[in-house]
Amino acid sequence: MEALVALHLGRPVPTTVPPETTRQIARAVRQRIPLERILAFQRTSHARFSDALVCEFRRLVPADQQSEGLSDLSRFLVDLVSSFSLACSAAYAAEEQAWLTSIDGSRGELVRTLLRGDHTDLDPSKSLRYELTNRTHVSLIVRRDARDDDAESEGLDRVAAKLLTRIGATAHLVIPSDDREVWAWGGFTDPRSAAVRSIPVVPGALVTVGRPSRGLDGFRATHEEAKAAARVTLYRTARSCGRTVFFEDVRLAALLTSDPERAQRFVRDELGALGHPRESLLQETVRVYLECNCSPATAAARLDVVKNTVVYRIRRAEAMLGRSVKEQQGILWAALHLIDVVEPMESQYSA
């Protein structure tokens, strides 16, 4: 919009980045997204903007007047991309310097090296003030609802610390991942004291929880599980807010969706017409029927319907599938298990 206004008024291209971009750069620095990826994304955005602008120019300006105007427009767009890239690079460098010299930034960078397994710190426990080797760890990821534009990460560290205290952790490590998310670990000398299931739902936030794991390897493993649980929730935005998700409950979905595009194709190819959202009743009936060893009476009791209703629904589902539901039962059940997970949506963490 600033570029369009400058073009309309005959002013030079903007030489500073707008506040929205500044906030995005700050998030990228905290997530350790390299500048090259940001600039590549911006080049793509500017290319689309330029194509649209030239298309509108050709539509609005008479053909005999386009030659000189296109030349001026081309120079303007080149200047715009160059100035914007330089301004973003300068903003990124300043933000990165400020972040890495801060306490949160230096601790966050050390944690990331630990998670990658390439740290050189001889005693990371001392630097982090958190014992790594002789403790059992439980990882949490606490994320604000990304649909709330006014949400800030201030207070998420306290929320995470309270949750860890609630489950009996004797030590806490909380690291801000970006302005809407924190990574947290709780340490336990006795893993039996980890009351993981007592973590409540936090209004307006997603909390994902890894399983208790011991030592430095466990520190990494439980965090990877919390990340995997968070990834599963990205497929349906309605389920990402105000939820506590335990990896233990979604580990099959996390495994089967490690390649999201292939998971979506698997569900589509396996279920066909049965996978349509309007067939949710049939989907549930077939899934329960398979879980009840293909017993109509047992499935009817679980679904609170009469036996003949189950039989009728199974026949309808088989007509859609073109085969018996008893063929390749495990594969069919897995596809039905994923139907509530792989509905695609544009991720709000696309950075």
mmCIF file of N, CA, C and O in Angstrom, residues 212-248:
data_model
loop_
_atom_site.group_PDB
_atom_site.id
_atom_site.type_symbol
_atom_site.label_atom_id
_atom_site.label_comp_id
_atom_site.label_asym_id
_atom_site.label_seq_id
_atom_site.Cartn_x
_atom_site.Cartn_y
_atom_site.Cartn_z
ATOM 1 N N PRO A 212 7.308 -38.200 29.602
ATOM 2 C CA PRO A 212 8.511 -38.108 30.438
ATOM 3 C C PRO A 212 9.664 -38.914 29.841
ATOM 4 O O PRO A 212 9.480 -40.070 29.445
ATOM 5 N N SER A 213 10.846 -38.285 29.764
ATOM 6 C CA SER A 213 12.033 -38.947 29.216
ATOM 7 C C SER A 213 13.248 -38.501 30.012
ATOM 8 O O SER A 213 13.312 -37.358 30.466
ATOM 9 N N ARG A 214 14.235 -39.379 30.141
ATOM 10 C CA ARG A 214 15.361 -39.120 31.049
ATOM 11 C C ARG A 214 16.621 -38.691 30.301
ATOM 12 O O ARG A 214 16.913 -39.137 29.200
ATOM 13 N N GLY A 215 17.382 -37.808 30.973
ATOM 14 C CA GLY A 215 18.698 -37.404 30.494
ATOM 15 C C GLY A 215 18.631 -36.411 29.347
ATOM 16 O O GLY A 215 17.571 -35.918 28.970
ATOM 17 N N LEU A 216 19.808 -36.120 28.778
ATOM 18 C CA LEU A 216 19.891 -35.159 27.692
ATOM 19 C C LEU A 216 19.139 -35.652 26.459
ATOM 20 O O LEU A 216 18.454 -34.872 25.787
ATOM 21 N N ASP A 217 19.258 -36.947 26.171
ATOM 22 C CA ASP A 217 18.490 -37.499 25.056
ATOM 23 C C ASP A 217 16.993 -37.369 25.315
ATOM 24 O O ASP A 217 16.212 -37.091 24.392
ATOM 25 N N GLY A 218 16.602 -37.579 26.554
ATOM 26 C CA GLY A 218 15.195 -37.423 26.912
ATOM 27 C C GLY A 218 14.729 -35.982 26.810
ATOM 28 O O GLY A 218 13.579 -35.710 26.452
ATOM 29 N N PHE A 219 15.622 -35.036 27.138
ATOM 30 C CA PHE A 219 15.335 -33.607 26.994
ATOM 31 C C PHE A 219 14.944 -33.303 25.545
ATOM 32 O O PHE A 219 13.993 -32.558 25.284
ATOM 33 N N ARG A 220 15.678 -33.895 24.603
ATOM 34 C CA ARG A 220 15.374 -33.687 23.186
ATOM 35 C C ARG A 220 14.101 -34.446 22.784
ATOM 36 O O ARG A 220 13.241 -33.922 22.071
ATOM 37 N N ALA A 221 14.005 -35.707 23.244
ATOM 38 C CA ALA A 221 12.914 -36.568 22.787
ATOM 39 C C ALA A 221 11.554 -36.038 23.216
ATOM 40 O O ALA A 221 10.606 -36.003 22.418
ATOM 41 N N THR A 222 11.434 -35.605 24.476
ATOM 42 C CA THR A 222 10.132 -35.132 24.944
ATOM 43 C C THR A 222 9.735 -33.846 24.228
ATOM 44 O O THR A 222 8.556 -33.609 23.949
ATOM 45 N N HIS A 223 10.718 -32.999 23.866
ATOM 46 C CA HIS A 223 10.409 -31.778 23.112
ATOM 47 C C HIS A 223 9.950 -32.122 21.695
ATOM 48 O O HIS A 223 8.996 -31.502 21.185
ATOM 49 N N GLU A 224 10.595 -33.091 21.055
ATOM 50 C CA GLU A 224 10.182 -33.498 19.717
ATOM 51 C C GLU A 224 8.751 -34.021 19.741
ATOM 52 O O GLU A 224 7.980 -33.801 18.801
ATOM 53 N N GLU A 225 8.386 -34.699 20.827
ATOM 54 C CA GLU A 225 7.017 -35.206 20.937
ATOM 55 C C GLU A 225 6.022 -34.065 21.112
ATOM 56 O O GLU A 225 4.936 -34.079 20.508
ATOM 57 N N ALA A 226 6.370 -33.078 21.921
ATOM 58 C CA ALA A 226 5.489 -31.916 22.082
ATOM 59 C C ALA A 226 5.326 -31.180 20.756
ATOM 60 O O ALA A 226 4.236 -30.715 20.415
ATOM 61 N N LYS A 227 6.424 -31.071 19.991
ATOM 62 C CA LYS A 227 6.361 -30.436 18.672
ATOM 63 C C LYS A 227 5.474 -31.238 17.721
ATOM 64 O O LYS A 227 4.687 -30.669 16.953
ATOM 65 N N ALA A 228 5.598 -32.550 17.750
ATOM 66 C CA ALA A 228 4.782 -33.393 16.875
ATOM 67 C C ALA A 228 3.305 -33.261 17.218
ATOM 68 O O ALA A 228 2.445 -33.188 16.327
ATOM 69 N N ALA A 229 2.980 -33.196 18.511
ATOM 70 C CA ALA A 229 1.590 -33.011 18.922
ATOM 71 C C ALA A 229 1.073 -31.653 18.455
ATOM 72 O O ALA A 229 -0.079 -31.524 18.014
ATOM 73 N N ALA A 230 1.923 -30.617 18.526
ATOM 74 C CA ALA A 230 1.523 -29.289 18.058
ATOM 75 C C ALA A 230 1.288 -29.297 16.552
ATOM 76 O O ALA A 230 0.358 -28.652 16.053
ATOM 77 N N ARG A 231 2.132 -30.029 15.822
ATOM 78 C CA ARG A 231 1.971 -30.079 14.370
ATOM 79 C C ARG A 231 0.646 -30.708 13.982
ATOM 80 O O ARG A 231 -0.029 -30.239 13.050
ATOM 81 N N VAL A 232 0.227 -31.747 14.696
ATOM 82 C CA VAL A 232 -1.040 -32.395 14.385
ATOM 83 C C VAL A 232 -2.197 -31.415 14.512
ATOM 84 O O VAL A 232 -3.142 -31.435 13.719
ATOM 85 N N THR A 233 -2.130 -30.509 15.491
ATOM 86 C CA THR A 233 -3.239 -29.581 15.707
ATOM 87 C C THR A 233 -3.333 -28.514 14.631
ATOM 88 O O THR A 233 -4.357 -27.842 14.523
ATOM 89 N N LEU A 234 -2.298 -28.330 13.821
ATOM 90 C CA LEU A 234 -2.325 -27.281 12.804
ATOM 91 C C LEU A 234 -3.323 -27.558 11.691
ATOM 92 O O LEU A 234 -3.725 -26.660 10.975
ATOM 93 N N TYR A 235 -3.741 -28.821 11.533
ATOM 94 C CA TYR A 235 -4.599 -29.146 10.406
ATOM 95 C C TYR A 235 -6.005 -28.596 10.567
ATOM 96 O O TYR A 235 -6.674 -28.326 9.591
ATOM 97 N N ARG A 236 -6.457 -28.450 11.799
ATOM 98 C CA ARG A 236 -7.794 -27.906 12.000
ATOM 99 C C ARG A 236 -7.706 -26.767 12.999
ATOM 100 O O ARG A 236 -7.505 -26.979 14.186
ATOM 101 N N THR A 237 -7.927 -25.544 12.498
ATOM 102 C CA THR A 237 -7.757 -24.370 13.343
ATOM 103 C C THR A 237 -8.734 -24.346 14.504
ATOM 104 O O THR A 237 -8.430 -23.836 15.576
ATOM 105 N N ALA A 238 -9.924 -24.912 14.316
ATOM 106 C CA ALA A 238 -10.912 -24.882 15.394
ATOM 107 C C ALA A 238 -10.447 -25.690 16.589
ATOM 108 O O ALA A 238 -10.905 -25.480 17.708
ATOM 109 N N ARG A 239 -9.511 -26.608 16.369
ATOM 110 C CA ARG A 239 -9.048 -27.457 17.456
ATOM 111 C C ARG A 239 -7.732 -26.977 18.051
ATOM 112 O O ARG A 239 -7.156 -27.650 18.877
ATOM 113 N N SER A 240 -7.245 -25.836 17.579
ATOM 114 C CA SER A 240 -5.940 -25.382 18.033
ATOM 115 C C SER A 240 -6.022 -24.444 19.220
ATOM 116 O O SER A 240 -5.017 -24.068 19.782
ATOM 117 N N CYS A 241 -7.203 -24.009 19.586
ATOM 118 C CA CYS A 241 -7.357 -23.014 20.640
ATOM 119 C C CYS A 241 -8.001 -23.642 21.869
ATOM 120 O O CYS A 241 -8.978 -24.376 21.759
ATOM 121 N N GLY A 242 -7.466 -23.333 23.043
ATOM 122 C CA GLY A 242 -8.057 -23.830 24.271
ATOM 123 C C GLY A 242 -8.018 -25.341 24.377
ATOM 124 O O GLY A 242 -9.021 -25.958 24.723
ATOM 125 N N ARG A 243 -6.868 -25.926 24.070
ATOM 126 C CA ARG A 243 -6.749 -27.380 24.130
ATOM 127 C C ARG A 243 -5.462 -27.767 24.830
ATOM 128 O O ARG A 243 -4.464 -27.056 24.756
ATOM 129 N N THR A 244 -5.503 -28.907 25.503
ATOM 130 C CA THR A 244 -4.287 -29.537 25.993
ATOM 131 C C THR A 244 -4.174 -30.873 25.274
ATOM 132 O O THR A 244 -5.085 -31.703 25.357
ATOM 133 N N VAL A 245 -3.083 -31.051 24.537
ATOM 134 C CA VAL A 245 -2.918 -32.234 23.699
ATOM 135 C C VAL A 245 -1.693 -33.002 24.177
ATOM 136 O O VAL A 245 -0.585 -32.456 24.225
ATOM 137 N N PHE A 246 -1.893 -34.258 24.523
ATOM 138 C CA PHE A 246 -0.813 -35.127 24.970
ATOM 139 C C PHE A 246 -0.319 -35.975 23.793
ATOM 140 O O PHE A 246 -1.133 -36.566 23.074
ATOM 141 N N PHE A 247 0.994 -36.002 23.606
ATOM 142 C CA PHE A 247 1.553 -36.786 22.508
ATOM 143 C C PHE A 247 1.075 -38.229 22.575
ATOM 144 O O PHE A 247 0.823 -38.854 21.542
ATOM 145 N N GLU A 248 0.953 -38.755 23.770
ATOM 146 C CA GLU A 248 0.515 -40.136 23.947
ATOM 147 C C GLU A 248 -0.813 -40.387 23.233
ATOM 148 O O GLU A 248 -1.052 -41.484 22.718
#
